[in-house]
Short mmCIF file of C-alpha atoms in Angstrom, two decimals:
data_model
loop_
_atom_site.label_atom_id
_atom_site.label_comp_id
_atom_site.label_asym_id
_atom_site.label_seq_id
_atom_site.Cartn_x
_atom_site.Cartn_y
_atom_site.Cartn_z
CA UNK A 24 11.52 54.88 -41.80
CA UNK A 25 8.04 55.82 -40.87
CA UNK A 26 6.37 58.92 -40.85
CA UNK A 27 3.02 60.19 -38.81
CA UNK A 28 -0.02 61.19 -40.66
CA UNK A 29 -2.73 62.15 -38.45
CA UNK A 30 -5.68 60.48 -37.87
CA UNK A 31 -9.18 62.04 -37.04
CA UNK A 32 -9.64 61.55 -33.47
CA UNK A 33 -6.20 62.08 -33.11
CA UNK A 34 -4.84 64.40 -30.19
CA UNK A 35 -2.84 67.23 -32.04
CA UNK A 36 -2.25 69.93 -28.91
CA UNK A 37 1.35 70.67 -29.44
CA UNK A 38 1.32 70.24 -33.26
CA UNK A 39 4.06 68.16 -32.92
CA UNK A 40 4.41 64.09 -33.85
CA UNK A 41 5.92 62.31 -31.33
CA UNK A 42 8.27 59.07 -32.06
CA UNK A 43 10.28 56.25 -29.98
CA UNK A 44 13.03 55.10 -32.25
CA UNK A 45 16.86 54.79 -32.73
CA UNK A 46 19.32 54.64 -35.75
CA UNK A 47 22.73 52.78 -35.69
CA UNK A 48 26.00 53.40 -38.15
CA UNK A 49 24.56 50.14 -40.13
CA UNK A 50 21.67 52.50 -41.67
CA UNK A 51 23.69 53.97 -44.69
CA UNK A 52 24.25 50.13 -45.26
CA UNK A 53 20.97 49.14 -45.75
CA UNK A 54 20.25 52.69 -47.99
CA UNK A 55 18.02 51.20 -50.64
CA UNK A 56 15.98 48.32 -48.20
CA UNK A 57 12.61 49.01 -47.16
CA UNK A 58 12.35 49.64 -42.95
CA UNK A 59 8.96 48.38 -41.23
CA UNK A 60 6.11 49.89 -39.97
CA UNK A 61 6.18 51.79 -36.37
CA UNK A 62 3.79 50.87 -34.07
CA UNK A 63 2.71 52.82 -31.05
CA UNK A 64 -0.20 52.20 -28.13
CA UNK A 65 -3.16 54.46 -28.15
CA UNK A 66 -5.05 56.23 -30.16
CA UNK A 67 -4.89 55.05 -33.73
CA UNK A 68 -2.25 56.91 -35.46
CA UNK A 69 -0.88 56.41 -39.18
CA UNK A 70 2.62 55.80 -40.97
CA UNK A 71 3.59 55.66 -44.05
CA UNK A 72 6.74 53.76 -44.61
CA UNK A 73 9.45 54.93 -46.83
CA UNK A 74 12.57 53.47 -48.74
CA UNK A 75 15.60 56.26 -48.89
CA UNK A 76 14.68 57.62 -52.16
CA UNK A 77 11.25 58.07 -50.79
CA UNK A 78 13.12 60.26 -47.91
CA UNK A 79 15.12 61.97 -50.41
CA UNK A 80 12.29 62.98 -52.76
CA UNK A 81 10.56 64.42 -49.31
CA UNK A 82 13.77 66.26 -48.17
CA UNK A 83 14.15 67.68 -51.74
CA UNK A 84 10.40 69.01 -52.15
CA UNK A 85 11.07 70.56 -48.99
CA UNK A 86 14.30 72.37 -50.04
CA UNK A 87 12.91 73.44 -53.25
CA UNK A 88 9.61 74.56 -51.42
CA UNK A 89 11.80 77.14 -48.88
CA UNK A 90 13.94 78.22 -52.00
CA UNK A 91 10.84 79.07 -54.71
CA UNK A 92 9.20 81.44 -51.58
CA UNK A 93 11.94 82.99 -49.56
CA UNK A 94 13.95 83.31 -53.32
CA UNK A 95 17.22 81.67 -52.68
CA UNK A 96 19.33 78.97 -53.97
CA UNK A 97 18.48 75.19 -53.21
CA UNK A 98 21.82 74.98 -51.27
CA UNK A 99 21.24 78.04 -49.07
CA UNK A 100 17.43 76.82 -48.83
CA UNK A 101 18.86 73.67 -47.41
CA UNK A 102 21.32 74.96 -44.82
CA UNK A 103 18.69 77.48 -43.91
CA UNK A 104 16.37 74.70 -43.25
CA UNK A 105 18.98 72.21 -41.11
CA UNK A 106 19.68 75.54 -38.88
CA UNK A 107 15.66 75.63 -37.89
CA UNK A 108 15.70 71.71 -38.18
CA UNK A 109 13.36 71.56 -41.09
CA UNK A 110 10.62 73.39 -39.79
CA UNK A 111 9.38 75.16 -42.78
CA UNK A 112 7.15 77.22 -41.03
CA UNK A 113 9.64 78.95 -38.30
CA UNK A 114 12.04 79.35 -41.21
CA UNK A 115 9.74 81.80 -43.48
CA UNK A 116 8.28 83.37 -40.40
CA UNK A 117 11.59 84.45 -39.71
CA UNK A 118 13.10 85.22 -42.52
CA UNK A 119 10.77 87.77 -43.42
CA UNK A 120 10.75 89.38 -39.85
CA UNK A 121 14.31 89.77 -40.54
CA UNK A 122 16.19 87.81 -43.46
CA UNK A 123 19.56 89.53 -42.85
CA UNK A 124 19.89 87.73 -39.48
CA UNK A 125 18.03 84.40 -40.09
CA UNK A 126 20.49 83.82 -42.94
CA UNK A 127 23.53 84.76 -40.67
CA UNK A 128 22.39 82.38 -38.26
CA UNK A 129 22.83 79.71 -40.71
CA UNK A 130 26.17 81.04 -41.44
CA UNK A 131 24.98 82.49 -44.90
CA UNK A 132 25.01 86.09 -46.28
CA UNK A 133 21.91 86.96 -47.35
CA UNK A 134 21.78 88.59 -51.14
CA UNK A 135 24.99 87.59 -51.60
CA UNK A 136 26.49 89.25 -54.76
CA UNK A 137 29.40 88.06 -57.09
CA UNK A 138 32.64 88.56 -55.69
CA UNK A 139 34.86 90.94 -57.33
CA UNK A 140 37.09 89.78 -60.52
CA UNK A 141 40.17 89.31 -59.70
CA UNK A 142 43.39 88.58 -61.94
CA UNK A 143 43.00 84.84 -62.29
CA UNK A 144 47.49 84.45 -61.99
CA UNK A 145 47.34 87.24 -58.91
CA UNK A 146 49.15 85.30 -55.81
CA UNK A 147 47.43 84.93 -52.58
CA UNK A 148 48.83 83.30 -49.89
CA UNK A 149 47.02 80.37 -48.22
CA UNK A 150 47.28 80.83 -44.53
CA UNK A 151 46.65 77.14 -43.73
CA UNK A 152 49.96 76.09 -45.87
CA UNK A 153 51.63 79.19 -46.01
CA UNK A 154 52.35 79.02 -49.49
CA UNK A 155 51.45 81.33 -52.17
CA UNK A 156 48.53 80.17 -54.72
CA UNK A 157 47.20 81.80 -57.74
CA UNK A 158 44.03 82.87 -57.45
CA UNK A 159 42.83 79.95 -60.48
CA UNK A 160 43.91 77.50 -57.54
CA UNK A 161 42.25 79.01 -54.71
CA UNK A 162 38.64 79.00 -53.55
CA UNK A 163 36.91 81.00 -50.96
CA UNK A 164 33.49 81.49 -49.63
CA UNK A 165 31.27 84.94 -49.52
CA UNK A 166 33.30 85.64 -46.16
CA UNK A 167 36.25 86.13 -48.88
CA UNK A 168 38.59 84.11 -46.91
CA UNK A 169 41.20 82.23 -49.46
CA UNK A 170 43.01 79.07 -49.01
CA UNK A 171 44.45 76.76 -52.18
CA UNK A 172 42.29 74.12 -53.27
CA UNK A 173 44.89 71.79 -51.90
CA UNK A 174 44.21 72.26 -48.34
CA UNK A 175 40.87 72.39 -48.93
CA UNK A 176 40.55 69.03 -50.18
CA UNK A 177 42.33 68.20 -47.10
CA UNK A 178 40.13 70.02 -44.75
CA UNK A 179 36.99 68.70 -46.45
CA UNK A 180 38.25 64.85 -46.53
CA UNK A 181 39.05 65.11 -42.80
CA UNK A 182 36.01 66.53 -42.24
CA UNK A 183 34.20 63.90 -43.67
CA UNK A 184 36.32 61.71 -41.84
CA UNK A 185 35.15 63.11 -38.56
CA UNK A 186 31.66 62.16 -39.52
CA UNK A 187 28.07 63.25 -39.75
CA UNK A 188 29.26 67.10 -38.20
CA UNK A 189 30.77 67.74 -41.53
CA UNK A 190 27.21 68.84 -42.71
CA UNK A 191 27.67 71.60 -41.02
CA UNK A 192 31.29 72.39 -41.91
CA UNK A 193 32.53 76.23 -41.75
CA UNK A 194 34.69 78.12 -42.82
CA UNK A 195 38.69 77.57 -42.09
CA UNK A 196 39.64 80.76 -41.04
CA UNK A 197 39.87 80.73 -37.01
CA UNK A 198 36.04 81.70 -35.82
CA UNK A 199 34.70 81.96 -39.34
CA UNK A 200 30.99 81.04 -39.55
CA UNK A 201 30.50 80.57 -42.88
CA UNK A 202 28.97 77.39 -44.07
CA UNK A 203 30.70 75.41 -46.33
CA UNK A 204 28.00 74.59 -48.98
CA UNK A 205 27.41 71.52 -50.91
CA UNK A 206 28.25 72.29 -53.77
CA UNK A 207 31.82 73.04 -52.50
CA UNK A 208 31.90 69.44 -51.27
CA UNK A 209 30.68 68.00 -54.51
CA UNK A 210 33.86 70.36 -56.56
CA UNK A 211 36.29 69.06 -53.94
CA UNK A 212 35.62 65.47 -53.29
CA UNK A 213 36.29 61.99 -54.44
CA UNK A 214 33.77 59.69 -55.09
CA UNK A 215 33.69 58.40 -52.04
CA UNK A 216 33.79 60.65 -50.27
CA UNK A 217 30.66 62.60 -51.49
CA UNK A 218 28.75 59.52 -51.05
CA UNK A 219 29.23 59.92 -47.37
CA UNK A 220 28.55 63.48 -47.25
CA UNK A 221 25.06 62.47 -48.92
CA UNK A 222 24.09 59.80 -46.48
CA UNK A 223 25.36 61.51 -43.69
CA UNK A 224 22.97 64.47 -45.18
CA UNK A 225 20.06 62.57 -45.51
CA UNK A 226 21.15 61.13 -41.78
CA UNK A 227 20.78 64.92 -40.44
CA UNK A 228 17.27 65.20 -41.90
CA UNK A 229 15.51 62.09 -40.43
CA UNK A 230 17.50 62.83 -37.03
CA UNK A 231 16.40 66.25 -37.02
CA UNK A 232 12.81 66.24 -38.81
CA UNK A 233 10.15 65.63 -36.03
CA UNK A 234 8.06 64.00 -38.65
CA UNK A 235 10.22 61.13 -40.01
CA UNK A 236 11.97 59.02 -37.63
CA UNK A 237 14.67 55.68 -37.80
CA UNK A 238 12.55 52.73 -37.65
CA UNK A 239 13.77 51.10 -34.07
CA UNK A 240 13.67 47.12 -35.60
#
């Protein structure tokens, strides 16, 4: 991985770093080797290259820098930031012209309160199984939509299964945008499989951060 510092001299117009590089389905592989250096023609530009806990400590300063000024959780700070592809500055601009909607675009609910208590042995049917659940074995998101944790382990595992998309998993209900946070994932799944939600997490941030790209070696 390398990412662009800016050099005097250099031409900064668009305010954006420009890169030339792929990734492949071997990167999780290779998580913890070090990639080389980018080079590029022209004017003399700077990387820095970095290991994937040297990505991960960027992506979390990041998160936790969104969630400490806009006040949210680092979860919701994270989801907020994959929907404007980690540009921290469109984000807050944004939100505070209108934080109702910027969250809603990201499939949140902004000041989300504590949903109601309800009887933890009350029966709710699960309309993905048809079978009825009590509540103590059901989960929903703020959209209040409930299914049995049983099918939800299902729905995240084949998710997961479908690949990196499941980042951006929703709701089951037909047409529901909610996102499915991770924290959800890390409740529901095996080992395993969190470990692929994670790299295909970190995945979504060098793919979609104009600022850190795949070395192409």
């Amino acid at each position: 991985l390398a990412v662009h510092r800016p050099m005097e001299g250099d031409d900064e117009d668009d305010g954006d770093d420009v890169f030339t590089s792929t990734s492949t389905d071997e990167d999780e592989e290779d998580e913890d080797d070090l990639f080389a250096l980018v080079e590029e023609d022209g004017p003399a530009v700077s990387f820095v290259v970095l290991n994937v806990n040297d990505v991960l400590c960027e992506e979390r300063s990041l998160v936790e820098s969104v969630g400490e000024v806009i006040g949210t959780s680092l979860s919701s700070a994270r989801t907020l930031l994959r929907k404007f592809r980690w540009n921290k500055e469109r984000l807050i601009e944004s939100f505070f012209d209108n934080p109702v909607q910027t969250f809603e675009a990201a499939g949140l609910v902004y000041g989300e309160l504590p949903p109601c208590p309800l009887d933890p042995d009350l029966p709710i049917m699960c309309t993905i199984c048809y079978e009825e659940r009590p509540v103590k074995d059901s989960l929903a998101l703020p959209c209040e939509h409930f299914f049995c944790k049983r099918c939800w382990k299902l729905y995240i595992h084949h998710k997961i299964l479908a690949g990196p998309s499941c980042v951006v998993t929703t709701c089951p209900q037909y047409k529901c945008p909610q996102i499915v946070r991770e924290e959800l994932f890390q409740e529901l799944c095996d080992e395993q499989d969190y470990k692929k939600y994670t790299q295909y997490s970190l995945r979504q941030f060098v793919n979609d951060n104009p600022k850190i790209q795949w070395c192409p070696a």
